[in-house]
Amino acid sequence: SQKIEQNSEALNIQEGKTATLTCNYTNYSPAYLQWYRQDPGRGPVFLLLIRENEKEKRKERLKVTFDTTLKQSLFHITASQPADSATYLCASDKLVFGAGTILRVKS
Amino acid sequence: DAGVIQSPRHEVTEMGQEVTLRCKLISGHNSLFWYRQTMMRGLELLIYFNNNVPIDDSGMPEDRFSAKMPNASFSTLKIQPSEPRDSAVYFCASSLRDRGTEAFFGQGTRLTVV
């Protein structure tokens, strides 16, 4: 069955740096991938969607890439801020989610 | 639109009791997803409806779990009988068309079975 894998360890970075989160998929070739943000006690909120024929997509300080050869999507937050601290989830086109990566941005 | 609305927000029940979780979709959305989230297992897809019809229920853990969509805007997830291992946060989400667009999540129901 399709599997979405994210680094379960928390990512700690300094304010102003670029955060890079990884999403790998196996047993499946999704037509697109989605990224969500989840804050404690709240439901996930949609951020970006990238299709398999798109190499890169940007939205403000966010950038997502899709590499079908590596079966991987990277999610970047540039000029990170403490307010970016949250759990970031990757989802397949079947809306199967990875475990999420906790991002902590320290000032 | 107020978004996806779930009720109750919190539920504490005794083992063996029936639990019903409710979800109101965003008006005009035709797809509905139920998820369960725990620290150990993350966000698990339980069941997916499209146009009120269950399309994929492979994530429903046991026969104790059942979900319905009596109309286009409302869904229920029932657990009967409930067990302590069912304790989790249950989310529902809706999307505009099938799985091709972003999903909008409700605030979740935190279920505790004692």
PDB file of C-alpha atoms in Angstrom:
ATOM      1  CA  SER A   1       0.000   0.000   0.000  1.00  0.00           C
ATOM      2  CA  GLN A   2       1.091   3.568  -0.549  1.00  0.00           C
ATOM      3  CA  LYS A   3       3.291   5.010   2.118  1.00  0.00           C
ATOM      4  CA  ILE A   4       4.248   8.591   2.913  1.00  0.00           C
ATOM      5  CA  GLU A   5       7.320   8.966   5.087  1.00  0.00           C
ATOM      6  CA  GLN A   6       8.536  12.039   6.900  1.00  0.00           C
ATOM      7  CA  ASN A   7      11.390  12.504   9.301  1.00  0.00           C
ATOM      8  CA  SER A   8       9.753  11.997  12.669  1.00  0.00           C
ATOM      9  CA  GLU A   9      12.520  13.790  14.520  1.00  0.00           C
ATOM     10  CA  ALA A  10      11.952  17.432  15.325  1.00  0.00           C
ATOM     11  CA  LEU A  11      13.821  20.032  13.320  1.00  0.00           C
ATOM     12  CA  ASN A  12      15.291  22.855  15.372  1.00  0.00           C
ATOM     13  CA  ILE A  13      16.603  25.899  13.542  1.00  0.00           C
ATOM     14  CA  GLN A  14      17.549  29.478  14.258  1.00  0.00           C
ATOM     15  CA  GLU A  15      15.307  32.359  13.242  1.00  0.00           C
ATOM     16  CA  GLY A  16      16.177  33.694   9.808  1.00  0.00           C
ATOM     17  CA  LYS A  17      17.514  30.395   8.509  1.00  0.00           C
ATOM     18  CA  THR A  18      15.880  28.197   5.888  1.00  0.00           C
ATOM     19  CA  ALA A  19      14.028  25.138   7.134  1.00  0.00           C
ATOM     20  CA  THR A  20      13.945  22.115   4.828  1.00  0.00           C
ATOM     21  CA  LEU A  21      11.555  19.232   5.456  1.00  0.00           C
ATOM     22  CA  THR A  22      11.516  15.959   3.557  1.00  0.00           C
ATOM     23  CA  CYS A  23       8.668  13.758   2.343  1.00  0.00           C
ATOM     24  CA  ASN A  24       9.346  10.401   0.680  1.00  0.00           C
ATOM     25  CA  TYR A  25       6.792   8.111  -0.925  1.00  0.00           C
ATOM     26  CA  THR A  26       6.948   4.399  -1.670  1.00  0.00           C
ATOM     27  CA  ASN A  27       4.849   1.771  -3.426  1.00  0.00           C
ATOM     28  CA  TYR A  28       3.063   4.479  -5.321  1.00  0.00           C
ATOM     29  CA  SER A  29       3.444   7.312  -7.810  1.00  0.00           C
ATOM     30  CA  PRO A  30       1.187  10.157  -6.702  1.00  0.00           C
ATOM     31  CA  ALA A  31      -0.119  12.588  -9.276  1.00  0.00           C
ATOM     32  CA  TYR A  32       0.501  15.330  -6.741  1.00  0.00           C
ATOM     33  CA  LEU A  33       1.487  15.920  -3.150  1.00  0.00           C
ATOM     34  CA  GLN A  34       0.100  18.346  -0.619  1.00  0.00           C
ATOM     35  CA  TRP A  35       1.662  20.035   2.398  1.00  0.00           C
ATOM     36  CA  TYR A  36      -0.268  21.031   5.508  1.00  0.00           C
ATOM     37  CA  ARG A  37       0.532  22.841   8.735  1.00  0.00           C
ATOM     38  CA  GLN A  38      -0.865  21.707  12.073  1.00  0.00           C
ATOM     39  CA  ASP A  39      -0.749  23.699  15.295  1.00  0.00           C
ATOM     40  CA  PRO A  40      -1.375  22.061  18.700  1.00  0.00           C
ATOM     41  CA  GLY A  41      -5.056  21.424  19.356  1.00  0.00           C
ATOM     42  CA  ARG A  42      -6.102  22.309  15.821  1.00  0.00           C
ATOM     43  CA  GLY A  43      -6.767  20.554  12.545  1.00  0.00           C
ATOM     44  CA  PRO A  44      -4.288  20.592   9.675  1.00  0.00           C
ATOM     45  CA  VAL A  45      -4.388  23.603   7.364  1.00  0.00           C
ATOM     46  CA  PHE A  46      -3.542  23.365   3.667  1.00  0.00           C
ATOM     47  CA  LEU A  47      -0.413  25.168   2.469  1.00  0.00           C
ATOM     48  CA  LEU A  48       0.641  24.030  -1.002  1.00  0.00           C
ATOM     49  CA  LEU A  49      -0.065  21.429  -3.670  1.00  0.00           C
ATOM     50  CA  ILE A  50       2.524  20.361  -6.247  1.00  0.00           C
ATOM     51  CA  ARG A  51       1.826  18.132  -9.250  1.00  0.00           C
ATOM     52  CA  GLU A  52       4.174  15.496 -10.573  1.00  0.00           C
ATOM     53  CA  ASN A  53       4.903  17.527 -13.708  1.00  0.00           C
ATOM     54  CA  GLU A  54       5.846  20.577 -11.645  1.00  0.00           C
ATOM     55  CA  LYS A  55       9.379  20.737 -10.398  1.00  0.00           C
ATOM     56  CA  GLU A  56       8.834  23.592  -7.997  1.00  0.00           C
ATOM     57  CA  LYS A  57       6.077  25.751  -6.573  1.00  0.00           C
ATOM     58  CA  ARG A  58       6.338  28.859  -4.419  1.00  0.00           C
ATOM     59  CA  LYS A  59       4.049  30.804  -2.129  1.00  0.00           C
ATOM     60  CA  GLU A  60       5.519  33.741  -0.260  1.00  0.00           C
ATOM     61  CA  ARG A  61       8.320  32.287   1.922  1.00  0.00           C
ATOM     62  CA  LEU A  62       7.324  28.699   1.118  1.00  0.00           C
ATOM     63  CA  LYS A  63       8.774  26.543  -1.645  1.00  0.00           C
ATOM     64  CA  VAL A  64       7.971  22.947  -2.513  1.00  0.00           C
ATOM     65  CA  THR A  65       9.794  20.665  -4.936  1.00  0.00           C
ATOM     66  CA  PHE A  66       8.781  17.325  -6.426  1.00  0.00           C
ATOM     67  CA  ASP A  67      11.406  14.855  -7.634  1.00  0.00           C
ATOM     68  CA  THR A  68       9.814  11.782  -9.213  1.00  0.00           C
ATOM     69  CA  THR A  69      13.197  10.117  -9.659  1.00  0.00           C
ATOM     70  CA  LEU A  70      14.022  10.303  -5.976  1.00  0.00           C
ATOM     71  CA  LYS A  71      10.342   9.814  -5.041  1.00  0.00           C
ATOM     72  CA  GLN A  72      10.679  12.802  -2.803  1.00  0.00           C
ATOM     73  CA  SER A  73       9.226  16.232  -2.071  1.00  0.00           C
ATOM     74  CA  LEU A  74      11.103  18.930  -0.194  1.00  0.00           C
ATOM     75  CA  PHE A  75       9.373  21.729   1.682  1.00  0.00           C
ATOM     76  CA  HIS A  76      11.350  24.888   2.372  1.00  0.00           C
ATOM     77  CA  ILE A  77      10.561  27.852   4.603  1.00  0.00           C
ATOM     78  CA  THR A  78      12.939  30.726   3.973  1.00  0.00           C
ATOM     79  CA  ALA A  79      13.683  33.454   6.526  1.00  0.00           C
ATOM     80  CA  SER A  80      12.016  31.316   9.180  1.00  0.00           C
ATOM     81  CA  GLN A  81      10.285  32.954  12.132  1.00  0.00           C
ATOM     82  CA  PRO A  82       9.257  31.619  15.566  1.00  0.00           C
ATOM     83  CA  ALA A  83       5.637  31.800  14.315  1.00  0.00           C
ATOM     84  CA  ASP A  84       6.517  29.105  11.766  1.00  0.00           C
ATOM     85  CA  SER A  85       6.930  26.604  14.607  1.00  0.00           C
ATOM     86  CA  ALA A  86       4.375  23.860  14.035  1.00  0.00           C
ATOM     87  CA  THR A  87       4.027  20.332  12.697  1.00  0.00           C
ATOM     88  CA  TYR A  88       4.189  20.065   8.923  1.00  0.00           C
ATOM     89  CA  LEU A  89       2.431  17.182   7.203  1.00  0.00           C
ATOM     90  CA  CYS A  90       2.867  15.779   3.722  1.00  0.00           C
ATOM     91  CA  ALA A  91      -0.089  14.056   2.034  1.00  0.00           C
ATOM     92  CA  SER A  92      -0.490  11.967  -1.099  1.00  0.00           C
ATOM     93  CA  ASP A  93      -3.146  12.595  -3.747  1.00  0.00           C
ATOM     94  CA  LYS A  94      -5.262  10.025  -1.896  1.00  0.00           C
ATOM     95  CA  LEU A  95      -4.988  12.228   1.193  1.00  0.00           C
ATOM     96  CA  VAL A  96      -2.910   9.673   3.055  1.00  0.00           C
ATOM     97  CA  PHE A  97      -0.688  11.625   5.434  1.00  0.00           C
ATOM     98  CA  GLY A  98       2.829  11.157   6.668  1.00  0.00           C
ATOM     99  CA  ALA A  99       3.617  11.263  10.384  1.00  0.00           C
ATOM    100  CA  GLY A 100       4.608  14.915  10.167  1.00  0.00           C
ATOM    101  CA  THR A 101       7.758  16.780  11.150  1.00  0.00           C
ATOM    102  CA  ILE A 102       7.829  19.143  14.121  1.00  0.00           C
ATOM    103  CA  LEU A 103       9.590  22.394  13.296  1.00  0.00           C
ATOM    104  CA  ARG A 104      10.875  24.624  16.075  1.00  0.00           C
ATOM    105  CA  VAL A 105      12.256  28.025  15.151  1.00  0.00           C
ATOM    106  CA  LYS A 106      14.231  29.687  17.923  1.00  0.00           C
ATOM    107  CA  SER A 107      14.751  33.411  18.198  1.00  0.00           C
TER     108      SER A 107
ATOM    109  CA  ASP B   1     -19.076  29.672   5.532  1.00  0.00           C
ATOM    110  CA  ALA B   2     -18.078  28.621   9.058  1.00  0.00           C
ATOM    111  CA  GLY B   3     -15.879  25.838   7.806  1.00  0.00           C
ATOM    112  CA  VAL B   4     -16.058  22.180   8.752  1.00  0.00           C
ATOM    113  CA  ILE B   5     -17.830  21.845  12.075  1.00  0.00           C
ATOM    114  CA  GLN B   6     -17.328  18.907  14.394  1.00  0.00           C
ATOM    115  CA  SER B   7     -19.152  18.040  17.572  1.00  0.00           C
ATOM    116  CA  PRO B   8     -18.589  17.438  20.340  1.00  0.00           C
ATOM    117  CA  ARG B   9     -15.135  18.983  20.818  1.00  0.00           C
ATOM    118  CA  HIS B  10     -14.425  16.702  23.756  1.00  0.00           C
ATOM    119  CA  GLU B  11     -15.995  13.395  24.742  1.00  0.00           C
ATOM    120  CA  VAL B  12     -15.239  11.256  27.768  1.00  0.00           C
ATOM    121  CA  THR B  13     -17.011   7.945  27.928  1.00  0.00           C
ATOM    122  CA  GLU B  14     -16.764   4.629  29.703  1.00  0.00           C
ATOM    123  CA  MET B  15     -15.537   1.511  28.000  1.00  0.00           C
ATOM    124  CA  GLY B  16     -18.375  -0.357  26.330  1.00  0.00           C
ATOM    125  CA  GLN B  17     -20.488   2.714  25.668  1.00  0.00           C
ATOM    126  CA  GLU B  18     -21.542   3.873  22.218  1.00  0.00           C
ATOM    127  CA  VAL B  19     -19.921   7.046  20.927  1.00  0.00           C
ATOM    128  CA  THR B  20     -21.166   9.164  18.020  1.00  0.00           C
ATOM    129  CA  LEU B  21     -19.042  11.877  16.477  1.00  0.00           C
ATOM    130  CA  ARG B  22     -20.613  14.402  14.128  1.00  0.00           C
ATOM    131  CA  CYS B  23     -19.344  16.439  11.211  1.00  0.00           C
ATOM    132  CA  LYS B  24     -20.914  19.163   9.069  1.00  0.00           C
ATOM    133  CA  LEU B  25     -19.220  19.680   5.720  1.00  0.00           C
ATOM    134  CA  ILE B  26     -18.548  22.987   4.010  1.00  0.00           C
ATOM    135  CA  SER B  27     -21.476  23.858   1.766  1.00  0.00           C
ATOM    136  CA  GLY B  28     -20.879  22.671  -1.792  1.00  0.00           C
ATOM    137  CA  HIS B  29     -18.154  20.190  -0.923  1.00  0.00           C
ATOM    138  CA  ASN B  30     -18.805  16.663  -2.112  1.00  0.00           C
ATOM    139  CA  SER B  31     -16.014  14.673  -0.468  1.00  0.00           C
ATOM    140  CA  LEU B  32     -15.730  13.773   3.205  1.00  0.00           C
ATOM    141  CA  PHE B  33     -12.849  12.168   5.079  1.00  0.00           C
ATOM    142  CA  TRP B  34     -12.643  10.837   8.631  1.00  0.00           C
ATOM    143  CA  TYR B  35      -9.239  10.629  10.309  1.00  0.00           C
ATOM    144  CA  ARG B  36      -7.919   9.476  13.663  1.00  0.00           C
ATOM    145  CA  GLN B  37      -4.798  11.032  15.150  1.00  0.00           C
ATOM    146  CA  THR B  38      -2.608   9.630  17.923  1.00  0.00           C
ATOM    147  CA  MET B  39       0.984  10.248  18.923  1.00  0.00           C
ATOM    148  CA  MET B  40       1.923   6.688  18.049  1.00  0.00           C
ATOM    149  CA  ARG B  41       0.194   6.312  14.688  1.00  0.00           C
ATOM    150  CA  GLY B  42      -0.105   9.878  13.418  1.00  0.00           C
ATOM    151  CA  LEU B  43      -3.020  10.925  11.205  1.00  0.00           C
ATOM    152  CA  GLU B  44      -4.765   7.811   9.893  1.00  0.00           C
ATOM    153  CA  LEU B  45      -7.380   7.905   7.150  1.00  0.00           C
ATOM    154  CA  LEU B  46     -10.373   5.885   8.317  1.00  0.00           C
ATOM    155  CA  ILE B  47     -12.929   6.332   5.538  1.00  0.00           C
ATOM    156  CA  TYR B  48     -13.589   8.483   2.504  1.00  0.00           C
ATOM    157  CA  PHE B  49     -16.962   9.415   0.979  1.00  0.00           C
ATOM    158  CA  ASN B  50     -17.629  10.964  -2.398  1.00  0.00           C
ATOM    159  CA  ASN B  51     -21.127  12.231  -3.180  1.00  0.00           C
ATOM    160  CA  ASN B  52     -22.435  10.546  -0.025  1.00  0.00           C
ATOM    161  CA  VAL B  53     -21.111   7.128  -1.082  1.00  0.00           C
ATOM    162  CA  PRO B  54     -18.333   5.372   0.876  1.00  0.00           C
ATOM    163  CA  ILE B  55     -15.452   4.904  -1.574  1.00  0.00           C
ATOM    164  CA  ASP B  56     -12.647   3.635   0.628  1.00  0.00           C
ATOM    165  CA  ASP B  57     -13.198   2.252   4.114  1.00  0.00           C
ATOM    166  CA  SER B  58     -10.019   0.199   4.288  1.00  0.00           C
ATOM    167  CA  GLY B  59      -8.776   2.291   7.190  1.00  0.00           C
ATOM    168  CA  MET B  60     -11.711   1.511   9.458  1.00  0.00           C
ATOM    169  CA  PRO B  61     -10.032  -0.493  12.214  1.00  0.00           C
ATOM    170  CA  GLU B  62     -12.800  -2.878  13.193  1.00  0.00           C
ATOM    171  CA  ASP B  63     -16.474  -3.640  12.845  1.00  0.00           C
ATOM    172  CA  ARG B  64     -16.994  -1.576  15.969  1.00  0.00           C
ATOM    173  CA  PHE B  65     -16.495   1.494  13.764  1.00  0.00           C
ATOM    174  CA  SER B  66     -19.127   2.668  11.307  1.00  0.00           C
ATOM    175  CA  ALA B  67     -19.631   5.884   9.349  1.00  0.00           C
ATOM    176  CA  LYS B  68     -22.599   7.296   7.499  1.00  0.00           C
ATOM    177  CA  MET B  69     -23.557  10.253   5.360  1.00  0.00           C
ATOM    178  CA  PRO B  70     -27.325  10.614   5.659  1.00  0.00           C
ATOM    179  CA  ASN B  71     -27.179  13.712   3.446  1.00  0.00           C
ATOM    180  CA  ALA B  72     -24.706  15.777   1.460  1.00  0.00           C
ATOM    181  CA  SER B  73     -23.759  18.046   4.333  1.00  0.00           C
ATOM    182  CA  PHE B  74     -23.571  15.801   7.369  1.00  0.00           C
ATOM    183  CA  SER B  75     -21.710  12.702   8.522  1.00  0.00           C
ATOM    184  CA  THR B  76     -21.420  10.598  11.665  1.00  0.00           C
ATOM    185  CA  LEU B  77     -18.741   8.248  12.930  1.00  0.00           C
ATOM    186  CA  LYS B  78     -19.960   5.732  15.458  1.00  0.00           C
ATOM    187  CA  ILE B  79     -17.936   3.478  17.740  1.00  0.00           C
ATOM    188  CA  GLN B  80     -19.844   0.696  19.449  1.00  0.00           C
ATOM    189  CA  PRO B  81     -18.718  -0.587  21.866  1.00  0.00           C
ATOM    190  CA  SER B  82     -15.906   1.832  22.642  1.00  0.00           C
ATOM    191  CA  GLU B  83     -12.580   0.673  24.084  1.00  0.00           C
ATOM    192  CA  PRO B  84      -9.731   2.579  25.796  1.00  0.00           C
ATOM    193  CA  ARG B  85      -7.519   2.091  22.720  1.00  0.00           C
ATOM    194  CA  ASP B  86     -10.000   4.159  20.711  1.00  0.00           C
ATOM    195  CA  SER B  87      -8.889   7.236  22.642  1.00  0.00           C
ATOM    196  CA  ALA B  88      -7.602   9.726  20.077  1.00  0.00           C
ATOM    197  CA  VAL B  89      -8.449  12.948  18.292  1.00  0.00           C
ATOM    198  CA  TYR B  90     -10.861  12.347  15.433  1.00  0.00           C
ATOM    199  CA  PHE B  91     -10.906  14.782  12.540  1.00  0.00           C
ATOM    200  CA  CYS B  92     -13.219  15.113   9.624  1.00  0.00           C
ATOM    201  CA  ALA B  93     -12.291  17.012   6.482  1.00  0.00           C
ATOM    202  CA  SER B  94     -14.131  17.975   3.337  1.00  0.00           C
ATOM    203  CA  SER B  95     -13.011  18.932  -0.131  1.00  0.00           C
ATOM    204  CA  LEU B  96     -14.626  20.453  -3.189  1.00  0.00           C
ATOM    205  CA  ARG B  97     -14.233  17.552  -5.564  1.00  0.00           C
ATOM    206  CA  ASP B  98     -13.017  14.062  -4.947  1.00  0.00           C
ATOM    207  CA  ARG B  99      -9.423  14.031  -3.743  1.00  0.00           C
ATOM    208  CA  GLY B 100      -8.155  16.463  -6.309  1.00  0.00           C
ATOM    209  CA  THR B 101      -8.160  19.559  -4.181  1.00  0.00           C
ATOM    210  CA  GLU B 102      -7.158  20.693  -0.758  1.00  0.00           C
ATOM    211  CA  ALA B 103      -8.959  19.317   2.240  1.00  0.00           C
ATOM    212  CA  PHE B 104     -10.461  21.559   4.909  1.00  0.00           C
ATOM    213  CA  PHE B 105     -10.297  20.098   8.400  1.00  0.00           C
ATOM    214  CA  GLY B 106     -12.546  20.583  11.370  1.00  0.00           C
ATOM    215  CA  GLN B 107     -11.232  21.340  14.856  1.00  0.00           C
ATOM    216  CA  GLY B 108     -11.409  17.691  15.849  1.00  0.00           C
ATOM    217  CA  THR B 109     -13.100  15.705  18.618  1.00  0.00           C
ATOM    218  CA  ARG B 110     -10.879  14.561  21.448  1.00  0.00           C
ATOM    219  CA  LEU B 111     -12.231  11.197  22.577  1.00  0.00           C
ATOM    220  CA  THR B 112     -11.203   9.633  25.868  1.00  0.00           C
ATOM    221  CA  VAL B 113     -12.475   6.166  26.717  1.00  0.00           C
ATOM    222  CA  VAL B 114     -11.909   5.203  30.349  1.00  0.00           C
TER     223      VAL B 114
END
